[in-house]
mmCIF file of C-alpha atoms in Angstrom:
data_model
loop_
_atom_site.group_PDB
_atom_site.id
_atom_site.type_symbol
_atom_site.label_atom_id
_atom_site.label_comp_id
_atom_site.label_asym_id
_atom_site.label_seq_id
_atom_site.Cartn_x
_atom_site.Cartn_y
_atom_site.Cartn_z
ATOM 1 C CA UNK T 271 115.621 84.329 59.753
ATOM 2 C CA UNK T 272 114.448 81.459 57.682
ATOM 3 C CA UNK T 273 114.747 77.913 58.748
ATOM 4 C CA UNK T 274 114.714 75.168 56.057
ATOM 5 C CA UNK T 275 113.652 71.707 57.359
ATOM 6 C CA UNK T 276 114.361 68.512 55.196
ATOM 7 C CA UNK T 277 112.316 65.550 56.446
ATOM 8 C CA UNK T 278 113.384 61.953 55.645
ATOM 9 C CA UNK T 279 111.081 58.843 56.109
ATOM 10 C CA UNK T 280 111.156 59.011 59.706
ATOM 11 C CA UNK T 281 109.263 62.088 60.048
ATOM 12 C CA UNK T 282 106.093 60.423 58.999
ATOM 13 C CA UNK T 283 105.361 58.460 62.096
ATOM 14 C CA UNK T 284 102.977 60.458 64.506
ATOM 15 C CA UNK T 285 105.666 60.525 67.370
ATOM 16 C CA UNK T 286 108.242 62.348 64.996
ATOM 17 C CA UNK T 287 105.530 64.634 63.409
ATOM 18 C CA UNK T 288 104.567 65.922 67.131
ATOM 19 C CA UNK T 289 108.224 66.551 67.558
ATOM 20 C CA UNK T 290 108.479 68.431 64.398
ATOM 21 C CA UNK T 291 105.501 70.521 65.133
ATOM 22 C CA UNK T 292 106.825 71.216 68.574
ATOM 23 C CA UNK T 293 110.177 72.233 66.999
ATOM 24 C CA UNK T 294 108.422 74.406 64.536
ATOM 25 C CA UNK T 295 106.435 75.982 67.428
ATOM 26 C CA UNK T 296 109.802 76.751 69.206
ATOM 27 C CA UNK T 297 111.703 78.100 66.268
ATOM 28 C CA UNK T 298 108.760 80.378 65.514
ATOM 29 C CA UNK T 299 108.701 81.546 68.908
ATOM 30 C CA UNK T 300 112.100 82.902 68.489
ATOM 31 C CA UNK T 301 111.096 84.781 65.364
ATOM 32 C CA UNK T 302 112.162 82.431 63.093
ATOM 33 C CA UNK T 303 110.016 81.271 59.792
ATOM 34 C CA UNK T 304 110.142 77.524 59.203
ATOM 35 C CA UNK T 305 109.598 75.861 55.756
ATOM 36 C CA UNK T 306 109.554 72.054 56.093
ATOM 37 C CA UNK T 307 109.983 70.006 52.940
ATOM 38 C CA UNK T 308 109.975 66.047 52.577
ATOM 39 C CA UNK T 309 112.699 64.049 50.690
ATOM 40 C CA UNK T 310 110.062 62.987 48.232
ATOM 41 C CA UNK T 311 109.370 66.738 47.301
ATOM 42 C CA UNK T 312 113.036 67.401 46.897
ATOM 43 C CA UNK T 313 113.280 64.543 44.678
ATOM 44 C CA UNK T 314 110.258 65.292 42.634
ATOM 45 C CA UNK T 315 109.796 68.817 42.933
ATOM 46 C CA UNK T 316 113.403 70.493 43.392
ATOM 47 C CA UNK T 317 112.665 73.284 41.096
ATOM 48 C CA UNK T 318 109.214 74.149 42.787
ATOM 49 C CA UNK T 319 111.093 73.851 46.138
ATOM 50 C CA UNK T 320 113.883 76.093 45.203
ATOM 51 C CA UNK T 321 111.413 78.558 43.973
ATOM 52 C CA UNK T 322 109.274 78.475 47.117
ATOM 53 C CA UNK T 323 112.541 79.336 49.175
ATOM 54 C CA UNK T 324 113.717 82.068 46.832
ATOM 55 C CA UNK T 325 110.154 83.718 47.112
ATOM 56 C CA UNK T 326 109.967 83.398 50.455
ATOM 57 C CA UNK T 327 113.459 84.989 51.040
ATOM 58 C CA UNK T 328 112.572 87.811 48.639
ATOM 59 C CA UNK T 329 109.480 88.500 50.501
ATOM 60 C CA UNK T 330 110.989 88.685 53.578
ATOM 61 C CA UNK T 331 114.108 90.986 52.554
ATOM 62 C CA UNK T 332 111.415 93.313 51.153
#
């Protein structure tokens, strides 16, 4: 399974980054792969973000 996280501006604080790291670790322990993107990446690099997600999905499907 794949989890795609989209992080807004509130994710740049140290407290939120730590919470995100804990959440990612928890999901990975459950066997999930986590891709995390910022709003800025989505706004400025949308095609590249989509390509990355597509590539990961294709790799995981084999």
